[in-house]
Tab-separated table of C-alpha atoms and ligand atoms in Angstrom:
chain	number	residue	atom	x	y	z
B	1	MET	CA	33.089	7.969	-10.578
B	2	THR	CA	35.944	5.616	-11.296
B	3	LYS	CA	36.251	2.745	-8.939
B	4	LYS	CA	39.324	2.703	-6.740
B	5	ARG	CA	40.470	-0.645	-5.533
B	6	LEU	CA	41.879	-1.296	-2.133
B	7	PRO	CA	45.535	-2.261	-2.342
B	8	LEU	CA	44.925	-5.053	0.161
B	9	LEU	CA	42.732	-6.845	-2.358
B	10	ILE	CA	45.551	-8.758	-4.026
B	11	PHE	CA	46.885	-10.126	-0.766
B	12	VAL	CA	43.783	-10.782	1.184
B	13	LEU	CA	42.521	-13.797	-0.737
B	14	MET	CA	45.663	-15.715	-0.004
B	15	ILE	CA	45.531	-14.765	3.669
B	16	LEU	CA	41.855	-15.533	4.096
B	17	SER	CA	42.180	-18.933	2.536
B	18	ALA	CA	44.924	-19.778	4.999
B	19	CYS	CA	42.811	-18.658	7.936
B	20	GLU	CA	40.847	-21.091	10.049
B	21	LYS	CA	38.012	-20.409	12.455
B	22	ASN	CA	39.412	-19.782	15.929
B	23	GLY	CA	42.871	-20.076	14.393
B	24	THR	CA	45.981	-18.920	16.182
B	25	ASN	CA	48.142	-15.983	15.294
B	26	SER	CA	51.139	-18.112	14.379
B	27	ASN	CA	51.950	-15.953	11.310
B	28	LEU	CA	52.905	-13.167	13.649
B	29	GLU	CA	55.897	-14.828	15.237
B	30	GLY	CA	59.133	-13.241	14.213
B	31	THR	CA	57.462	-10.661	11.986
B	32	THR	CA	58.881	-7.178	11.786
B	33	ASP	CA	55.774	-5.838	10.097
B	34	SER	CA	53.816	-3.090	11.774
B	35	LEU	CA	50.504	-4.587	12.945
B	36	ILE	CA	47.352	-3.142	14.476
B	37	GLN	CA	44.719	-5.415	15.983
B	38	ILE	CA	41.029	-4.618	15.502
B	39	THR	CA	38.243	-6.458	17.308
B	40	ILE	CA	34.614	-6.379	16.169
B	41	LEU	CA	31.844	-7.232	18.637
B	42	TYR	CA	28.654	-7.777	16.631
B	43	THR	CA	24.990	-8.131	17.534
B	44	ASN	CA	21.805	-7.836	15.472
B	45	ASP	CA	18.036	-8.060	15.916
B	46	GLU	CA	18.303	-7.040	19.572
B	47	HIS	CA	14.569	-6.158	19.538
B	48	GLY	CA	14.761	-4.383	22.863
B	49	TRP	CA	15.695	-7.477	24.862
B	50	PHE	CA	18.090	-5.779	27.268
B	51	GLN	CA	16.631	-7.417	30.360
B	52	GLU	CA	17.770	-10.665	31.883
B	53	THR	CA	15.565	-13.621	30.873
B	54	SER	CA	15.447	-17.279	31.792
B	55	ASN	CA	17.664	-17.859	28.728
B	56	THR	CA	20.320	-15.171	28.917
B	57	ASN	CA	21.814	-12.339	30.919
B	58	GLY	CA	20.664	-9.479	28.707
B	59	ALA	CA	22.653	-6.322	27.997
B	60	ALA	CA	24.402	-6.272	31.391
B	61	GLY	CA	25.555	-9.867	30.860
B	62	LEU	CA	26.695	-9.153	27.317
B	63	THR	CA	28.738	-6.142	28.417
B	64	GLY	CA	30.206	-8.087	31.326
B	65	LEU	CA	31.174	-10.877	28.975
B	66	TRP	CA	32.804	-8.439	26.560
B	67	LYS	CA	34.847	-6.915	29.380
B	68	ASN	CA	35.855	-10.175	31.051
B	69	LYS	CA	36.260	-12.462	28.052
B	70	GLU	CA	37.274	-10.091	25.267
B	71	GLY	CA	39.060	-7.421	27.286
B	72	TYR	CA	36.587	-4.817	26.067
B	73	ASP	CA	37.522	-1.441	27.502
B	74	GLY	CA	35.511	0.866	25.253
B	75	SER	CA	38.744	1.905	23.518
B	76	ASP	CA	39.213	2.609	19.829
B	77	LYS	CA	40.542	-0.811	18.918
B	78	PHE	CA	37.081	-2.311	19.500
B	79	LEU	CA	34.261	-1.766	17.043
B	80	VAL	CA	30.858	-2.526	18.565
B	81	LEU	CA	28.394	-2.880	15.713
B	82	SER	CA	24.729	-3.790	15.233
B	83	GLY	CA	22.918	-5.198	12.213
B	84	GLY	CA	19.702	-3.375	13.158
B	85	ASP	CA	16.196	-4.011	14.505
B	86	MET	CA	17.311	-2.610	17.829
B	87	TRP	CA	13.828	-2.171	19.237
B	88	THR	CA	10.226	-3.461	19.017
B	89	GLY	CA	9.833	-6.681	20.968
B	90	ALA	CA	10.226	-6.668	24.722
B	91	ALA	CA	7.646	-4.439	26.463
B	92	ALA	CA	10.441	-2.559	28.239
B	93	SER	CA	11.606	-1.309	24.858
B	94	THR	CA	8.328	-1.174	22.917
B	95	TRP	CA	6.450	0.938	25.473
B	96	PHE	CA	9.133	3.580	25.328
B	97	GLN	CA	9.449	3.430	21.545
B	98	GLY	CA	13.076	2.381	21.752
B	99	GLU	CA	14.249	5.172	24.083
B	100	SER	CA	15.251	2.673	26.776
B	101	MET	CA	17.173	0.558	24.265
B	102	VAL	CA	19.104	3.583	23.013
B	103	GLU	CA	20.201	4.403	26.553
B	104	VAL	CA	21.398	0.827	27.052
B	105	MET	CA	23.268	0.734	23.726
B	106	ASN	CA	24.871	4.111	24.464
B	107	ALA	CA	26.168	2.705	27.757
B	108	MET	CA	27.568	-0.313	25.879
B	109	GLU	CA	29.297	2.181	23.539
B	110	TYR	CA	28.059	0.926	20.203
B	111	ASP	CA	29.924	2.543	17.304
B	112	ALA	CA	27.264	2.127	14.586
B	113	ALA	CA	24.096	0.255	13.635
B	114	ALA	CA	22.607	-0.674	10.270
B	115	ILE	CA	19.016	0.495	9.806
B	116	GLY	CA	16.586	-2.407	10.229
B	117	ASN	CA	12.947	-2.443	9.159
B	118	HIS	CA	11.747	-2.162	12.762
B	119	GLU	CA	13.678	1.079	13.259
B	120	PHE	CA	10.703	2.672	11.439
B	121	ASP	CA	7.991	1.096	13.619
B	122	PHE	CA	7.184	4.289	15.503
B	123	THR	CA	7.431	6.681	12.486
B	124	VAL	CA	10.431	8.513	11.052
B	125	SER	CA	9.809	11.422	13.409
B	126	VAL	CA	10.298	9.092	16.406
B	127	LEU	CA	13.347	7.604	14.681
B	128	ASN	CA	14.793	11.121	14.460
B	129	GLN	CA	14.109	11.594	18.175
B	130	ARG	CA	15.959	8.345	18.922
B	131	LEU	CA	18.828	9.474	16.698
B	132	GLU	CA	19.198	12.645	18.751
B	133	GLU	CA	19.586	10.488	21.850
B	134	MET	CA	22.012	8.076	20.206
B	135	ASP	CA	25.765	8.381	20.678
B	136	PHE	CA	26.283	6.370	17.484
B	137	PRO	CA	25.119	6.778	13.863
B	138	LEU	CA	22.605	4.806	11.800
B	139	LEU	CA	24.026	3.470	8.559
B	140	SER	CA	22.353	2.652	5.266
B	141	ALA	CA	23.664	3.184	1.758
B	142	ASN	CA	20.490	2.019	-0.005
B	143	ILE	CA	17.688	4.211	1.350
B	144	ILE	CA	16.774	7.032	-1.005
B	145	GLU	CA	14.347	9.826	-0.230
B	146	LYS	CA	11.979	9.803	-3.215
B	147	GLU	CA	11.590	13.585	-3.324
B	148	SER	CA	15.244	14.580	-3.190
B	149	GLY	CA	16.813	11.428	-4.647
B	150	GLU	CA	19.310	11.601	-1.774
B	151	ILE	CA	20.087	9.466	1.256
B	152	PRO	CA	17.754	10.783	4.005
B	153	GLU	CA	19.195	12.781	6.883
B	154	PHE	CA	18.688	10.047	9.461
B	155	ALA	CA	21.037	7.724	7.572
B	156	GLN	CA	24.696	7.835	6.639
B	157	PRO	CA	25.858	5.515	3.837
B	158	TYR	CA	29.151	4.913	5.635
B	159	ILE	CA	31.395	6.279	8.347
B	160	ILE	CA	35.146	6.248	8.724
B	161	GLU	CA	36.392	5.323	12.184
B	162	ASN	CA	39.950	5.822	13.275
B	163	VAL	CA	41.019	2.593	14.934
B	164	ASP	CA	44.484	2.960	16.447
B	165	GLY	CA	45.557	5.078	13.522
B	166	ILE	CA	43.920	3.043	10.721
B	167	GLN	CA	40.929	4.435	8.873
B	168	VAL	CA	38.172	1.798	8.936
B	169	GLY	CA	35.186	2.353	6.653
B	170	ILE	CA	31.882	0.924	7.897
B	171	ILE	CA	29.117	0.740	5.292
B	172	GLY	CA	25.441	-0.019	6.054
B	173	LEU	CA	22.673	-1.682	4.041
B	174	SER	CA	18.944	-2.022	4.794
B	175	SER	CA	16.595	-4.770	3.650
B	176	THR	CA	14.660	-4.141	0.433
B	177	SER	CA	11.744	-5.859	2.224
B	178	THR	CA	11.402	-2.860	4.568
B	179	PRO	CA	8.332	-1.352	2.833
B	180	TYR	CA	6.261	-4.376	3.886
B	181	THR	CA	8.054	-5.443	7.066
B	182	THR	CA	7.324	-2.226	8.906
B	183	PHE	CA	4.193	-0.075	8.746
B	184	PRO	CA	4.204	0.735	4.983
B	185	ALA	CA	2.896	4.285	5.394
B	186	TYR	CA	5.896	5.167	7.568
B	187	VAL	CA	8.383	4.491	4.776
B	188	GLU	CA	6.326	5.529	1.745
B	189	ASP	CA	8.629	8.517	1.160
B	190	TYR	CA	11.655	6.258	0.706
B	191	GLU	CA	12.937	3.776	-1.791
B	192	PHE	CA	15.050	0.818	-0.722
B	193	THR	CA	17.408	0.355	-3.637
B	194	SER	CA	19.717	-2.353	-5.011
B	195	TYR	CA	22.408	-3.650	-2.650
B	196	THR	CA	24.874	-4.031	-5.523
B	197	GLU	CA	24.462	-0.490	-6.789
B	198	ALA	CA	24.806	0.913	-3.285
B	199	LEU	CA	28.039	-0.997	-2.650
B	200	ASN	CA	29.460	-0.068	-6.045
B	201	GLU	CA	28.714	3.583	-5.347
B	202	TYR	CA	29.721	3.978	-1.711
B	203	ALA	CA	32.601	1.553	-1.143
B	204	PRO	CA	34.836	3.511	-3.589
B	205	LYS	CA	33.752	6.750	-1.886
B	206	ALA	CA	34.796	5.373	1.509
B	207	VAL	CA	38.145	4.382	0.022
B	208	ALA	CA	38.535	7.828	-1.533
B	209	ASP	CA	37.840	9.227	1.943
B	210	GLY	CA	40.829	7.292	3.253
B	211	ALA	CA	39.389	3.927	4.392
B	212	LYS	CA	42.088	1.241	4.499
B	213	VAL	CA	39.725	-1.487	5.718
B	214	LEU	CA	36.039	-1.838	4.756
B	215	ILE	CA	33.356	-3.581	6.826
B	216	LEU	CA	29.714	-4.042	5.838
B	217	ILE	CA	27.017	-4.082	8.520
B	218	SER	CA	23.580	-4.890	7.210
B	219	HIS	CA	20.009	-5.858	7.936
B	220	LEU	CA	20.293	-8.561	5.259
B	221	CYS	CA	19.833	-12.296	5.715
B	222	VAL	CA	22.867	-14.537	5.215
B	223	SER	CA	21.474	-15.796	1.881
B	224	GLU	CA	21.265	-12.211	0.618
B	225	LEU	CA	24.824	-11.522	1.744
B	226	LYS	CA	26.019	-14.590	-0.138
B	227	ASP	CA	24.336	-13.219	-3.267
B	228	ILE	CA	26.377	-10.015	-3.015
B	229	ALA	CA	29.618	-11.558	-1.725
B	230	ASP	CA	31.364	-11.185	-5.091
B	231	VAL	CA	30.319	-7.551	-5.422
B	232	ALA	CA	31.508	-6.901	-1.885
B	233	LYS	CA	34.831	-8.581	-2.597
B	234	SER	CA	35.342	-6.618	-5.803
B	235	ASN	CA	34.941	-3.505	-3.662
B	236	GLY	CA	37.427	-4.670	-1.033
B	237	ILE	CA	34.866	-5.772	1.577
B	238	TYR	CA	35.788	-9.050	3.279
B	239	ILE	CA	33.680	-8.802	6.427
B	240	MET	CA	29.872	-8.708	6.279
B	241	GLY	CA	27.460	-8.551	9.227
B	242	ALA	CA	23.960	-10.005	8.776
B	243	GLY	CA	20.562	-9.213	10.290
B	244	HIS	CA	16.805	-9.629	9.876
B	245	CYS	CA	16.787	-13.460	9.690
B	246	HIS	CA	18.099	-13.850	13.262
B	247	GLU	CA	20.813	-16.294	12.147
B	248	VAL	CA	23.760	-17.386	14.283
B	249	THR	CA	26.804	-17.778	12.068
B	250	ALA	CA	30.470	-16.984	11.596
B	251	GLN	CA	31.572	-18.471	8.284
B	252	ASN	CA	33.969	-18.043	5.419
B	253	TYR	CA	31.931	-17.875	2.215
B	254	ASN	CA	34.090	-17.595	-0.912
B	255	ASP	CA	36.737	-15.726	1.093
B	256	VAL	CA	34.272	-13.298	2.661
B	257	ILE	CA	33.546	-13.664	6.372
B	258	ILE	CA	29.806	-13.527	7.086
B	259	ILE	CA	28.725	-13.065	10.700
B	260	GLY	CA	25.337	-13.092	12.423
B	261	ALA	CA	24.645	-13.103	16.171
B	262	GLY	CA	21.112	-14.510	16.288
B	263	ASP	CA	18.834	-12.184	18.213
B	264	TYR	CA	17.595	-10.741	21.543
B	265	MET	CA	21.126	-10.089	22.858
B	266	GLU	CA	21.410	-13.811	23.485
B	267	GLY	CA	24.892	-13.793	22.009
B	268	TYR	CA	27.407	-11.947	19.843
B	269	VAL	CA	30.061	-12.572	17.250
B	270	LYS	CA	33.662	-11.714	18.070
B	271	LEU	CA	35.812	-11.187	15.010
B	272	ASP	CA	39.357	-9.930	15.267
B	273	PHE	CA	42.126	-9.397	12.766
B	274	TYR	CA	45.367	-7.577	12.264
B	275	TYR	CA	45.856	-4.803	9.789
B	276	ASN	CA	49.392	-5.050	8.466
B	277	PHE	CA	50.593	-1.512	7.789
B	278	THR	CA	53.748	-2.678	6.060
B	279	LYS	CA	51.947	-4.883	3.534
B	280	ASP	CA	48.584	-3.070	3.617
B	281	VAL	CA	46.614	-6.275	4.189
B	282	LEU	CA	44.251	-7.840	6.711
B	283	GLN	CA	45.619	-10.955	8.294
B	284	ASP	CA	44.929	-13.586	10.942
B	285	LEU	CA	41.183	-13.274	11.097
B	286	ASN	CA	39.578	-15.119	14.003
B	287	TYR	CA	35.845	-15.325	14.412
B	288	GLU	CA	33.468	-17.088	16.731
B	289	THR	CA	29.898	-16.919	17.965
B	290	VAL	CA	29.554	-16.594	21.742
B	291	TYR	CA	26.451	-17.305	23.829
B	292	ASN	CA	25.468	-14.796	26.536
B	293	ASP	CA	25.008	-17.172	29.453
B	294	ASP	CA	28.047	-16.545	31.591
B	295	ASN	CA	27.684	-14.783	34.912
B	296	ASN	CA	29.507	-11.589	34.046
B	297	ILE	CA	27.160	-8.774	34.938
B	298	ASP	CA	28.259	-5.226	34.209
B	299	ASP	CA	27.003	-3.024	37.049
B	300	ASP	CA	26.732	0.226	35.094
B	301	VAL	CA	24.596	-1.313	32.353
B	302	LYS	CA	22.550	-3.219	34.938
B	303	THR	CA	21.645	0.045	36.681
B	304	ILE	CA	20.171	1.373	33.436
B	305	VAL	CA	18.385	-1.918	32.680
B	306	ASP	CA	16.874	-2.014	36.196
B	307	TYR	CA	15.642	1.553	35.865
B	308	TRP	CA	13.743	0.786	32.656
B	309	ILE	CA	12.323	-2.457	34.026
B	310	GLU	CA	10.944	-0.469	36.970
B	311	GLN	CA	9.453	2.074	34.576
B	312	THR	CA	7.870	-0.757	32.605
B	313	ASP	CA	6.412	-2.347	35.742
B	314	ALA	CA	4.898	1.006	36.645
B	315	VAL	CA	3.251	1.196	33.228
B	316	LEU	CA	2.003	-2.398	33.329
B	317	SER	CA	0.130	-1.796	36.572
B	318	GLU	CA	-2.152	0.638	34.720
B	319	VAL	CA	-5.839	-0.245	35.275
B	320	LEU	CA	-7.702	-0.567	31.956
B	321	GLY	CA	-11.115	-1.595	33.228
B	322	TYR	CA	-13.097	-3.754	35.613
B	323	ALA	CA	-14.550	-7.297	35.495
B	324	SER	CA	-17.300	-8.426	37.909
B	325	GLU	CA	-16.640	-12.138	37.190
B	326	ASP	CA	-13.732	-14.186	35.854
B	327	ILE	CA	-13.597	-14.551	32.059
B	328	SER	CA	-12.001	-17.900	31.191
B	329	ARG	CA	-9.449	-18.053	28.431
B	330	PHE	CA	-11.318	-21.106	27.097
B	331	SER	CA	-14.727	-19.391	26.951
B	332	VAL	CA	-16.730	-18.287	23.915
B	333	GLU	CA	-16.887	-14.848	25.553
B	334	MET	CA	-13.093	-14.581	25.592
B	335	TYR	CA	-12.709	-15.786	21.990
B	336	ASN	CA	-15.280	-13.267	20.793
B	337	LEU	CA	-13.735	-10.484	22.899
B	338	VAL	CA	-10.301	-10.968	21.325
B	339	CYS	CA	-11.608	-11.380	17.756
B	340	ASP	CA	-13.913	-8.375	18.011
B	341	SER	CA	-11.295	-6.113	19.597
B	342	TRP	CA	-9.390	-5.847	16.297
B	343	PHE	CA	-12.355	-4.033	14.716
B	344	TYR	CA	-11.788	-1.230	17.216
B	345	THR	CA	-8.479	-0.427	15.488
B	346	PHE	CA	-9.503	-1.575	11.988
B	347	PRO	CA	-13.176	-0.617	11.604
B	348	ASP	CA	-13.076	-1.150	7.830
B	349	ALA	CA	-12.054	-4.803	8.061
B	350	ASP	CA	-14.722	-7.436	7.336
B	351	ILE	CA	-13.421	-10.501	9.145
B	352	THR	CA	-10.846	-11.247	11.875
B	353	ILE	CA	-9.256	-14.677	12.288
B	354	THR	CA	-6.933	-15.869	15.044
B	355	ASN	CA	-6.144	-18.989	17.064
B	356	THR	CA	-7.024	-20.009	20.610
B	357	GLY	CA	-3.353	-20.863	21.238
B	358	GLY	CA	-2.502	-17.158	21.233
B	359	ILE	CA	-4.847	-16.576	24.201
B	360	ARG	CA	-2.952	-17.528	27.369
B	361	GLN	CA	-4.635	-16.437	30.570
B	362	ASP	CA	-7.994	-15.648	32.195
B	363	ILE	CA	-9.235	-12.188	33.041
B	364	PHE	CA	-9.902	-12.290	36.777
B	365	ALA	CA	-12.710	-10.512	38.606
B	366	GLY	CA	-11.645	-7.084	39.814
B	367	ASP	CA	-9.433	-4.466	38.215
B	368	VAL	CA	-8.255	-5.445	34.736
B	369	LYS	CA	-4.657	-4.319	34.514
B	370	LEU	CA	-2.410	-3.978	31.510
B	371	GLU	CA	-0.236	-6.790	32.864
B	372	THR	CA	-3.274	-9.118	32.640
B	373	ILE	CA	-3.747	-8.275	28.982
B	374	VAL	CA	-0.019	-8.726	28.349
B	375	GLY	CA	-0.321	-12.174	29.957
B	376	LEU	CA	-3.495	-12.890	27.980
B	377	LEU	CA	-1.923	-12.028	24.608
B	378	PRO	CA	1.796	-12.360	25.350
B	379	PHE	CA	3.343	-13.118	21.991
B	380	GLU	CA	5.160	-10.687	19.775
B	381	ASN	CA	2.652	-11.125	16.982
B	382	THR	CA	1.360	-8.378	14.773
B	383	ILE	CA	-1.773	-8.081	12.677
B	384	VAL	CA	-1.614	-8.552	8.900
B	385	GLU	CA	-4.350	-7.457	6.534
B	386	LEU	CA	-5.286	-9.719	3.610
B	387	GLU	CA	-7.684	-9.601	0.690
B	388	LEU	CA	-9.415	-12.987	0.428
B	389	THR	CA	-12.434	-14.245	-1.477
B	390	GLY	CA	-15.320	-15.797	0.444
B	391	LEU	CA	-14.250	-19.225	-0.741
B	392	GLU	CA	-10.677	-18.624	0.434
B	393	VAL	CA	-11.957	-17.495	3.834
B	394	LYS	CA	-13.924	-20.733	4.134
B	395	ASN	CA	-10.777	-22.706	3.288
B	396	CYS	CA	-8.681	-20.882	5.920
B	397	ILE	CA	-10.749	-20.998	9.094
B	398	ASP	CA	-10.657	-24.638	10.100
B	399	GLY	CA	-9.662	-24.890	13.777
B	400	LEU	CA	-9.477	-21.101	14.174
B	401	ILE	CA	-11.717	-18.487	15.832
B	402	TYR	CA	-13.150	-15.444	14.132
B	403	GLY	CA	-15.011	-12.155	14.326
B	404	GLY	CA	-17.279	-10.453	11.813
B	405	MET	CA	-18.679	-13.802	10.669
B	406	THR	CA	-20.232	-17.028	11.890
B	407	THR	CA	-20.369	-20.594	10.641
B	408	ALA	CA	-23.307	-21.514	12.860
B	409	GLY	CA	-26.018	-22.762	10.463
B	410	GLY	CA	-24.105	-21.632	7.331
B	411	TYR	CA	-21.550	-18.991	6.423
B	412	PHE	CA	-22.753	-15.515	7.343
B	413	LEU	CA	-21.228	-12.123	8.024
B	414	SER	CA	-22.160	-10.591	11.366
B	415	ASP	CA	-24.875	-8.483	9.671
B	416	GLY	CA	-26.625	-11.746	8.659
B	417	SER	CA	-25.780	-11.597	4.941
B	418	PRO	CA	-24.336	-14.805	3.444
B	419	ILE	CA	-20.627	-14.944	2.634
B	420	ASP	CA	-20.243	-14.780	-1.154
B	421	ASP	CA	-17.629	-17.237	-2.466
B	422	ARG	CA	-16.466	-14.799	-5.153
B	423	ALA	CA	-16.642	-11.505	-3.241
B	424	VAL	CA	-13.360	-10.132	-1.844
B	425	TYR	CA	-13.185	-9.452	1.889
B	426	THR	CA	-10.676	-7.569	4.008
B	427	VAL	CA	-9.436	-10.133	6.499
B	428	LEU	CA	-7.175	-9.634	9.534
B	429	THR	CA	-5.003	-12.353	11.020
B	430	THR	CA	-1.643	-12.494	12.789
B	431	ASP	CA	1.748	-12.573	11.106
B	432	TYR	CA	2.269	-15.805	13.001
B	433	LEU	CA	-0.723	-17.564	11.413
B	434	TYR	CA	0.093	-16.031	8.047
B	435	SER	CA	3.540	-17.612	8.207
B	436	GLN	CA	2.218	-21.107	8.973
B	437	SER	CA	2.600	-23.349	5.938
B	438	SER	CA	-0.132	-25.638	7.320
B	439	LEU	CA	-2.610	-22.775	6.794
B	440	SER	CA	-3.518	-21.324	3.409
B	441	PHE	CA	-3.339	-17.559	4.038
B	442	ALA	CA	0.004	-17.002	2.295
B	443	GLN	CA	-1.029	-19.163	-0.638
B	444	TYR	CA	-4.080	-16.947	-1.276
B	445	ASP	CA	-2.528	-13.522	-0.698
B	446	HIS	CA	1.174	-13.116	-1.565
B	447	THR	CA	1.280	-9.415	-0.743
B	448	PRO	CA	-0.095	-9.015	2.755
B	449	TYR	CA	-0.223	-5.607	4.382
B	450	TYR	CA	1.905	-5.818	7.512
B	451	THR	CA	0.160	-3.354	9.803
B	452	SER	CA	2.840	-3.615	12.531
B	453	VAL	CA	0.022	-3.310	15.068
B	454	HIS	CA	0.587	-5.737	17.917
B	455	TYR	CA	-2.284	-8.234	18.189
B	456	ARG	CA	-2.809	-7.144	21.804
B	457	GLN	CA	-2.969	-3.392	21.217
B	458	PRO	CA	-6.587	-3.187	19.927
B	459	LEU	CA	-7.868	-4.975	23.041
B	460	VAL	CA	-5.922	-2.615	25.292
B	461	ASP	CA	-7.276	0.438	23.474
B	462	TRP	CA	-10.826	-0.907	23.321
B	463	LEU	CA	-10.873	-1.763	27.030
B	464	LYS	CA	-9.767	1.759	27.877
B	465	SER	CA	-12.436	3.268	25.650
B	466	LEU	CA	-15.196	1.191	27.316
B	467	ASN	CA	-14.383	2.815	30.651
B	468	THR	CA	-15.800	-0.154	32.605
B	469	SER	CA	-16.257	-0.050	36.393
B	470	SER	CA	-17.925	-2.003	39.197
B	471	SER	CA	-21.245	-0.412	38.238
B	472	ASP	CA	-20.732	-1.133	34.516
B	473	PRO	CA	-18.294	-4.073	34.311
B	474	LEU	CA	-16.637	-5.541	31.228
B	475	ASN	CA	-18.916	-8.579	31.568
B	476	ASN	CA	-21.807	-6.412	30.306
B	477	TYR	CA	-20.019	-6.090	26.953
B	478	LEU	CA	-19.294	-9.767	26.295
B	479	ASP	CA	-20.828	-11.766	23.435
B	480	SER	CA	-21.690	-15.310	24.574
B	481	GLN	CA	-23.029	-16.430	21.165
B	482	SER	CA	-20.890	-19.216	19.700
B	483	ARG	CA	-19.810	-18.541	16.107
B	484	TRP	CA	-18.804	-22.055	15.177
V	1	ZN	ZN1	14.221	-7.139	10.476
């Protein structure tokens, strides 16, 4: 279709270049133009962190801050937007596959969210369940269902919101990295297509549908947004929300405002501007990043947060097994237990490699509860699967612990056969270790398989399956043979 240009395009450059961060609205004095103010409150990469932490006040604090500092009243003139990755992270969200987070975001009255890679972490069928619970839509203009060639039903390329009588088009984009930053099998039916093509197709459609102002919300890093800034501008988009890289920013890049609110609900970006009806332009843009550490707690949101924290506590008290004696976090038995547990979930893997630093507490004699295992393996790390040669394995393991192999008296697999330098092995490690430039994993395998399985989950599942008790305690199943 032919591309329609927004009439505001010719004016906006001049206005943007005159605009300063946190600038005042001095242009407005004495004007007779008809003006409507729009305020965007933006978060991204929330990852289920709605609870209060030692760092920030969570969702209740954020909402309180919006109400007290920004005058947020849930009315039309506010657009509350997310750049995606709403869940997977905090246990209170992960255990409930995002359901708790949706309830919190509904109470905060989000208007739309871009689709992040982690939205797929619990399968598309769970995503559809979440969508039914959501009071706001999921946006992405660059996900195509392979079979139909269409945007899948769970996504909308854009929406048009009526803000005080102005039609505001909000377009979404998802990261093209999604097929390997969530469980790949969950998104194998979809293609994540070019950002440029998606904008060139859907921005004109939004304009044809009546949008006077266009805003992009995305699960794209700031560097990616900079790459498409010119395309966005040529389509009349002057405001772009980032995600995925957890960046805190509010900047003018070549006359496009790029915003990112970091992560974990630790802050937000406030961006406001006037739409000038008379001249059909945006003017007087103000934007700032705000940290969520003020003591403004919204009671309604806090009630919902407290409910889900209680539910989570109830789940974490689940008894998984029984230990007759303490198992020290510094013991060979503990190292072997953690390394071997991954084979329970990935029986076809040859070797597991992790670090002792990821193991953080002892298992105490008595009931072994889920909260102990959460304390033992507390980080939000997931398992990645690599294909490495024997020689590469040998070059990677210095200072680390492992399962499926030993270096005691030579390099052997657990069945006693020697590790062949040229043979290729299926190796599991964490995304954390994979990302360390001081280790060689990424250098040897550029295309890891991100399983999305939390590094703790196999141990939880294995413990349950062992069904240990005081008459048959976990200690009976420990391997005390040092492998290094
Ligand atoms: Zn992401």
